[in-house]
Amino acid sequence: MTASTAMPAAGTPRTWERYTFGQRMLRFALYLVLVVAVVQAARGVEIIPEFLYDAPEQMGDLLSRMWPVDWGYYWEGVHAPLVETLHIATLGTLLSIVLAVPVGLLAAHNLTPSRTINQLARLILVSSRSVNSLVWALLFIAIFGPGALAGTLAIAFRSIGFVGKLVGEAIEGASRGPIEALTATGASKGAVIWYGYWPQIRPAFWSIVLLRWDINVRESAVLGLVGAGGIGMALDTALNLFQWDRVALVLAAIFAVVVVAEIVITQARRRIL
């Protein structure tokens, strides 16, 4: 609450306003920009009304083709790609930890005083996060060819920015007391990290790793759509052949894996953290 800037005359009660004139104008300008952005986005989407009217009928037809689900196809064409998806997510997460932790250490300003190295490390983290996993997959497919290797590397390089950024922030938020005590005793840099920082960031680190693995399970499920291995390749094959009962089976398998991964992560967090 702010008082009006004009001085009231004698005997006139003081009036209170929630926002100043400048604040009201700024809020109006922000709302105006938001409305203009929404209108421009709606115009750019180019929605075709006929397709909207026909959407419920098309959805009903698609669902009718998916039922009954071809459960018998699971062991023949879904189980192996599903296991491969889990392998891609797990190996990609482990590789990302190996690559991201050093970068996260360099990005923490209280651990690495050099501003140039800090900025370079942050640039690496931002670059990793700014490229979608599908784009990483296309890049590695062009280098190594289609398959699980490209998917694993795509997951790993996509995860570097996530893991490294949060590890660096956890290090920056660590208490200075134990660090200063170890430094005063003449401990080496490695000893300071292991005995000073690691006990403080360990809960956050495992939480970051588990969360990223959960995200990677979901992302690796669709990498096969561009040829990077996993269950996505089975889904792409079924879609291209219009085998809608098998499409439903693949979607059900992906949903089940995501639910199971969520349960595993929840239980692991309770026991580790």
Short mmCIF file of C-alpha atoms in Angstrom, two decimals:
data_model
loop_
_atom_site.label_atom_id
_atom_site.label_comp_id
_atom_site.label_asym_id
_atom_site.label_seq_id
_atom_site.Cartn_x
_atom_site.Cartn_y
_atom_site.Cartn_z
CA MET A 1 0.00 0.00 0.00
CA THR A 2 1.39 3.39 -0.96
CA ALA A 3 0.20 6.83 -0.03
CA SER A 4 -0.85 9.24 -2.72
CA THR A 5 2.04 11.49 -3.79
CA ALA A 6 -0.09 14.66 -3.66
CA MET A 7 -0.09 16.44 -0.31
CA PRO A 8 -3.65 16.59 1.04
CA ALA A 9 -5.09 19.94 2.07
CA ALA A 10 -5.63 20.70 5.73
CA GLY A 11 -8.50 18.68 7.14
CA THR A 12 -8.62 16.37 4.10
CA PRO A 13 -8.18 12.70 5.00
CA ARG A 14 -5.16 10.97 3.47
CA THR A 15 -6.04 8.50 0.70
CA TRP A 16 -4.21 5.21 0.16
CA GLU A 17 -3.65 3.45 -3.11
CA ARG A 18 -2.42 -0.10 -3.68
CA TYR A 19 -0.18 0.87 -6.61
CA THR A 20 1.43 4.09 -7.72
CA PHE A 21 0.61 5.56 -11.13
CA GLY A 22 3.85 4.17 -12.58
CA GLN A 23 3.12 0.69 -11.22
CA ARG A 24 -0.40 0.76 -12.70
CA MET A 25 0.95 1.78 -16.08
CA LEU A 26 3.57 -0.99 -15.94
CA ARG A 27 0.94 -3.60 -15.08
CA PHE A 28 -1.27 -2.35 -17.91
CA ALA A 29 1.64 -2.56 -20.35
CA LEU A 30 2.43 -6.13 -19.25
CA TYR A 31 -1.19 -7.20 -19.65
CA LEU A 32 -1.31 -5.56 -23.08
CA VAL A 33 1.87 -7.37 -24.18
CA LEU A 34 0.42 -10.67 -22.92
CA VAL A 35 -2.82 -10.18 -24.85
CA VAL A 36 -0.95 -9.24 -28.03
CA ALA A 37 1.31 -12.28 -27.67
CA VAL A 38 -1.66 -14.63 -27.21
CA VAL A 39 -3.47 -13.15 -30.22
CA GLN A 40 -0.37 -13.42 -32.41
CA ALA A 41 0.22 -17.02 -31.28
CA ALA A 42 -3.40 -17.96 -32.04
CA ARG A 43 -3.10 -16.43 -35.51
CA GLY A 44 0.17 -18.28 -36.14
CA VAL A 45 -1.28 -21.68 -35.20
CA GLU A 46 -3.75 -21.43 -38.09
CA ILE A 47 -6.48 -23.57 -36.54
CA ILE A 48 -8.81 -25.10 -39.14
CA PRO A 49 -12.38 -25.10 -37.74
CA GLU A 50 -13.44 -28.10 -39.82
CA PHE A 51 -10.78 -30.23 -38.17
CA LEU A 52 -11.93 -29.14 -34.72
CA TYR A 53 -15.54 -30.08 -35.45
CA ASP A 54 -14.45 -33.47 -36.78
CA ALA A 55 -11.97 -34.21 -33.95
CA PRO A 56 -14.34 -36.10 -31.58
CA GLU A 57 -15.46 -38.41 -34.39
CA GLN A 58 -11.88 -39.08 -35.50
CA MET A 59 -10.80 -39.75 -31.91
CA GLY A 60 -13.63 -42.22 -31.43
CA ASP A 61 -12.70 -44.01 -34.66
CA LEU A 62 -9.04 -44.20 -33.61
CA LEU A 63 -9.88 -45.62 -30.18
CA SER A 64 -12.18 -48.21 -31.75
CA ARG A 65 -9.29 -49.39 -33.96
CA MET A 66 -7.02 -49.71 -30.90
CA TRP A 67 -9.41 -52.06 -29.17
CA PRO A 68 -8.97 -54.91 -28.44
CA VAL A 69 -5.30 -54.53 -27.57
CA ASP A 70 -2.95 -57.11 -29.10
CA TRP A 71 -1.51 -58.33 -25.79
CA GLY A 72 0.00 -61.40 -27.43
CA TYR A 73 2.46 -59.22 -29.35
CA TYR A 74 4.24 -58.11 -26.16
CA TRP A 75 6.92 -60.81 -25.95
CA GLU A 76 7.45 -60.81 -29.69
CA GLY A 77 7.94 -57.14 -30.39
CA VAL A 78 7.64 -54.98 -27.26
CA HIS A 79 9.55 -56.58 -24.38
CA ALA A 80 13.06 -56.31 -25.87
CA PRO A 81 12.68 -52.64 -26.98
CA LEU A 82 11.18 -51.82 -23.58
CA VAL A 83 14.18 -53.28 -21.76
CA GLU A 84 16.46 -51.43 -24.18
CA THR A 85 14.69 -48.19 -23.25
CA LEU A 86 15.49 -48.76 -19.58
CA HIS A 87 19.11 -49.51 -20.49
CA ILE A 88 19.34 -46.30 -22.51
CA ALA A 89 17.91 -44.24 -19.65
CA THR A 90 20.16 -45.85 -17.02
CA LEU A 91 23.41 -45.75 -18.98
CA GLY A 92 22.68 -42.24 -20.21
CA THR A 93 22.09 -41.06 -16.65
CA LEU A 94 25.31 -42.65 -15.38
CA LEU A 95 27.31 -41.14 -18.24
CA SER A 96 25.76 -37.73 -17.61
CA ILE A 97 26.87 -37.88 -13.96
CA VAL A 98 30.46 -38.58 -15.00
CA LEU A 99 30.39 -35.66 -17.42
CA ALA A 100 28.27 -33.22 -15.42
CA VAL A 101 29.84 -33.34 -11.95
CA PRO A 102 33.21 -31.85 -13.07
CA VAL A 103 31.39 -29.12 -14.97
CA GLY A 104 29.19 -28.44 -11.94
CA LEU A 105 32.29 -28.10 -9.76
CA LEU A 106 33.76 -25.60 -12.20
CA ALA A 107 30.48 -23.67 -12.34
CA ALA A 108 30.37 -23.15 -8.55
CA HIS A 109 31.93 -19.73 -7.90
CA ASN A 110 32.84 -20.52 -4.29
CA LEU A 111 34.82 -23.58 -5.39
CA THR A 112 36.30 -22.22 -8.62
CA PRO A 113 37.26 -18.54 -8.19
CA SER A 114 38.19 -17.98 -11.83
CA ARG A 115 35.39 -16.03 -13.50
CA THR A 116 36.47 -17.16 -16.96
CA ILE A 117 36.24 -20.85 -16.02
CA ASN A 118 32.91 -20.22 -14.28
CA GLN A 119 31.44 -18.63 -17.38
CA LEU A 120 32.77 -21.36 -19.64
CA ALA A 121 31.28 -24.07 -17.40
CA ARG A 122 27.93 -22.27 -17.29
CA LEU A 123 27.99 -21.96 -21.07
CA ILE A 124 28.40 -25.74 -21.34
CA LEU A 125 25.48 -26.30 -18.97
CA VAL A 126 23.24 -23.86 -20.82
CA SER A 127 24.18 -25.37 -24.19
CA SER A 128 23.26 -28.85 -22.96
CA ARG A 129 19.86 -27.75 -21.65
CA SER A 130 19.00 -25.64 -24.67
CA VAL A 131 19.11 -28.58 -27.12
CA ASN A 132 16.21 -31.03 -26.95
CA SER A 133 16.96 -34.72 -26.54
CA LEU A 134 15.43 -35.47 -29.97
CA VAL A 135 17.83 -33.01 -31.57
CA TRP A 136 20.76 -34.60 -29.73
CA ALA A 137 19.53 -37.98 -30.96
CA LEU A 138 19.42 -36.81 -34.57
CA LEU A 139 22.94 -35.45 -34.22
CA PHE A 140 24.36 -38.70 -32.83
CA ILE A 141 22.42 -40.79 -35.36
CA ALA A 142 24.20 -38.83 -38.08
CA ILE A 143 27.54 -39.65 -36.41
CA PHE A 144 27.11 -43.21 -35.11
CA GLY A 145 24.08 -44.40 -37.06
CA PRO A 146 20.67 -45.41 -35.68
CA GLY A 147 20.48 -47.52 -32.55
CA ALA A 148 20.78 -47.51 -28.78
CA LEU A 149 24.23 -45.86 -28.75
CA ALA A 150 22.85 -42.68 -30.27
CA GLY A 151 19.97 -42.72 -27.79
CA THR A 152 22.29 -43.22 -24.81
CA LEU A 153 24.54 -40.35 -25.84
CA ALA A 154 21.52 -38.12 -26.51
CA ILE A 155 20.18 -38.79 -23.01
CA ALA A 156 23.61 -38.20 -21.48
CA PHE A 157 24.34 -34.91 -23.24
CA ARG A 158 20.83 -33.64 -22.60
CA SER A 159 21.21 -34.42 -18.86
CA ILE A 160 24.57 -32.68 -18.39
CA GLY A 161 23.00 -29.26 -18.05
CA PHE A 162 20.35 -30.43 -15.59
CA VAL A 163 22.67 -32.40 -13.30
CA GLY A 164 25.60 -29.97 -13.50
CA LYS A 165 23.50 -26.88 -12.80
CA LEU A 166 21.81 -28.35 -9.72
CA VAL A 167 25.06 -29.81 -8.38
CA GLY A 168 26.75 -26.44 -8.79
CA GLU A 169 23.91 -24.67 -7.00
CA ALA A 170 24.05 -27.21 -4.16
CA ILE A 171 27.77 -26.57 -3.76
CA GLU A 172 27.24 -22.81 -3.73
CA GLY A 173 24.62 -23.23 -0.99
CA ALA A 174 26.89 -25.31 1.25
CA SER A 175 27.80 -23.97 4.68
CA ARG A 176 31.19 -22.28 4.88
CA GLY A 177 31.99 -23.46 8.41
CA PRO A 178 33.30 -26.97 7.64
CA ILE A 179 35.07 -25.68 4.52
CA GLU A 180 36.96 -23.02 6.43
CA ALA A 181 37.89 -25.50 9.17
CA LEU A 182 39.34 -27.96 6.66
CA THR A 183 41.15 -25.21 4.80
CA ALA A 184 42.69 -23.94 8.04
CA THR A 185 44.17 -27.40 8.71
CA GLY A 186 45.91 -27.34 5.32
CA ALA A 187 43.63 -29.93 3.67
CA SER A 188 44.00 -30.40 -0.07
CA LYS A 189 41.35 -29.34 -2.56
CA GLY A 190 40.19 -32.92 -2.99
CA ALA A 191 39.92 -33.40 0.79
CA VAL A 192 37.90 -30.21 1.10
CA ILE A 193 35.48 -31.40 -1.58
CA TRP A 194 35.15 -34.93 -0.17
CA TYR A 195 34.96 -34.11 3.55
CA GLY A 196 33.56 -30.58 3.42
CA TYR A 197 31.19 -30.30 0.47
CA TRP A 198 30.14 -33.89 -0.21
CA PRO A 199 28.46 -34.59 3.19
CA GLN A 200 26.42 -31.41 2.74
CA ILE A 201 25.31 -31.94 -0.86
CA ARG A 202 24.90 -35.75 -0.72
CA PRO A 203 21.08 -35.71 -0.15
CA ALA A 204 20.60 -33.15 -2.92
CA PHE A 205 22.92 -35.08 -5.24
CA TRP A 206 21.03 -38.36 -4.93
CA SER A 207 17.74 -36.54 -5.28
CA ILE A 208 19.00 -34.93 -8.51
CA VAL A 209 20.23 -38.27 -9.89
CA LEU A 210 16.98 -40.09 -9.13
CA LEU A 211 14.86 -37.30 -10.58
CA ARG A 212 16.95 -37.17 -13.74
CA TRP A 213 16.73 -40.94 -14.21
CA ASP A 214 12.95 -40.69 -13.92
CA ILE A 215 12.91 -37.95 -16.57
CA ASN A 216 15.27 -39.92 -18.81
CA VAL A 217 13.01 -42.98 -18.73
CA ARG A 218 10.23 -40.84 -20.17
CA GLU A 219 12.44 -39.13 -22.74
CA SER A 220 14.11 -42.35 -23.92
CA ALA A 221 10.68 -43.81 -24.65
CA VAL A 222 10.24 -41.43 -27.59
CA LEU A 223 13.79 -41.32 -28.95
CA GLY A 224 13.05 -44.36 -31.08
CA LEU A 225 10.71 -42.24 -33.19
CA VAL A 226 13.84 -40.76 -34.80
CA GLY A 227 15.75 -44.07 -34.83
CA ALA A 228 17.64 -43.84 -31.52
CA GLY A 229 16.59 -47.25 -30.20
CA GLY A 230 14.16 -48.33 -27.53
CA ILE A 231 10.40 -48.71 -27.39
CA GLY A 232 9.91 -45.67 -29.62
CA MET A 233 11.07 -47.70 -32.64
CA ALA A 234 8.37 -50.30 -31.97
CA LEU A 235 5.83 -47.50 -31.70
CA ASP A 236 7.02 -45.93 -34.94
CA THR A 237 6.82 -49.26 -36.76
CA ALA A 238 3.29 -49.91 -35.54
CA LEU A 239 2.19 -46.41 -36.53
CA ASN A 240 3.67 -46.68 -40.02
CA LEU A 241 1.93 -50.02 -40.58
CA PHE A 242 -1.39 -48.75 -39.14
CA GLN A 243 -1.38 -51.58 -36.58
CA TRP A 244 -3.48 -49.68 -34.07
CA ASP A 245 -3.97 -52.62 -31.70
CA ARG A 246 -0.17 -52.85 -31.36
CA VAL A 247 0.08 -49.07 -30.99
CA ALA A 248 -2.25 -49.37 -28.00
CA LEU A 249 -0.04 -52.13 -26.57
CA VAL A 250 3.10 -50.00 -26.90
CA LEU A 251 1.40 -47.00 -25.32
CA ALA A 252 0.18 -49.17 -22.44
CA ALA A 253 3.70 -50.55 -21.95
CA ILE A 254 5.18 -47.02 -21.88
CA PHE A 255 2.56 -45.92 -19.36
CA ALA A 256 3.27 -48.94 -17.16
CA VAL A 257 7.03 -48.32 -17.22
CA VAL A 258 6.56 -44.66 -16.29
CA VAL A 259 4.30 -45.60 -13.36
CA VAL A 260 6.72 -48.27 -12.14
CA ALA A 261 9.66 -45.85 -12.46
CA GLU A 262 7.78 -43.30 -10.39
CA ILE A 263 7.13 -45.89 -7.67
CA VAL A 264 10.78 -47.01 -7.69
CA ILE A 265 12.00 -43.42 -7.44
CA THR A 266 9.65 -42.68 -4.54
CA GLN A 267 10.78 -45.74 -2.60
CA ALA A 268 14.45 -45.09 -3.36
CA ARG A 269 14.19 -41.50 -2.14
CA ARG A 270 12.65 -42.66 1.14
CA ARG A 271 15.43 -45.15 1.78
CA ILE A 272 18.41 -43.13 0.51
CA LEU A 273 17.40 -39.68 1.68
#
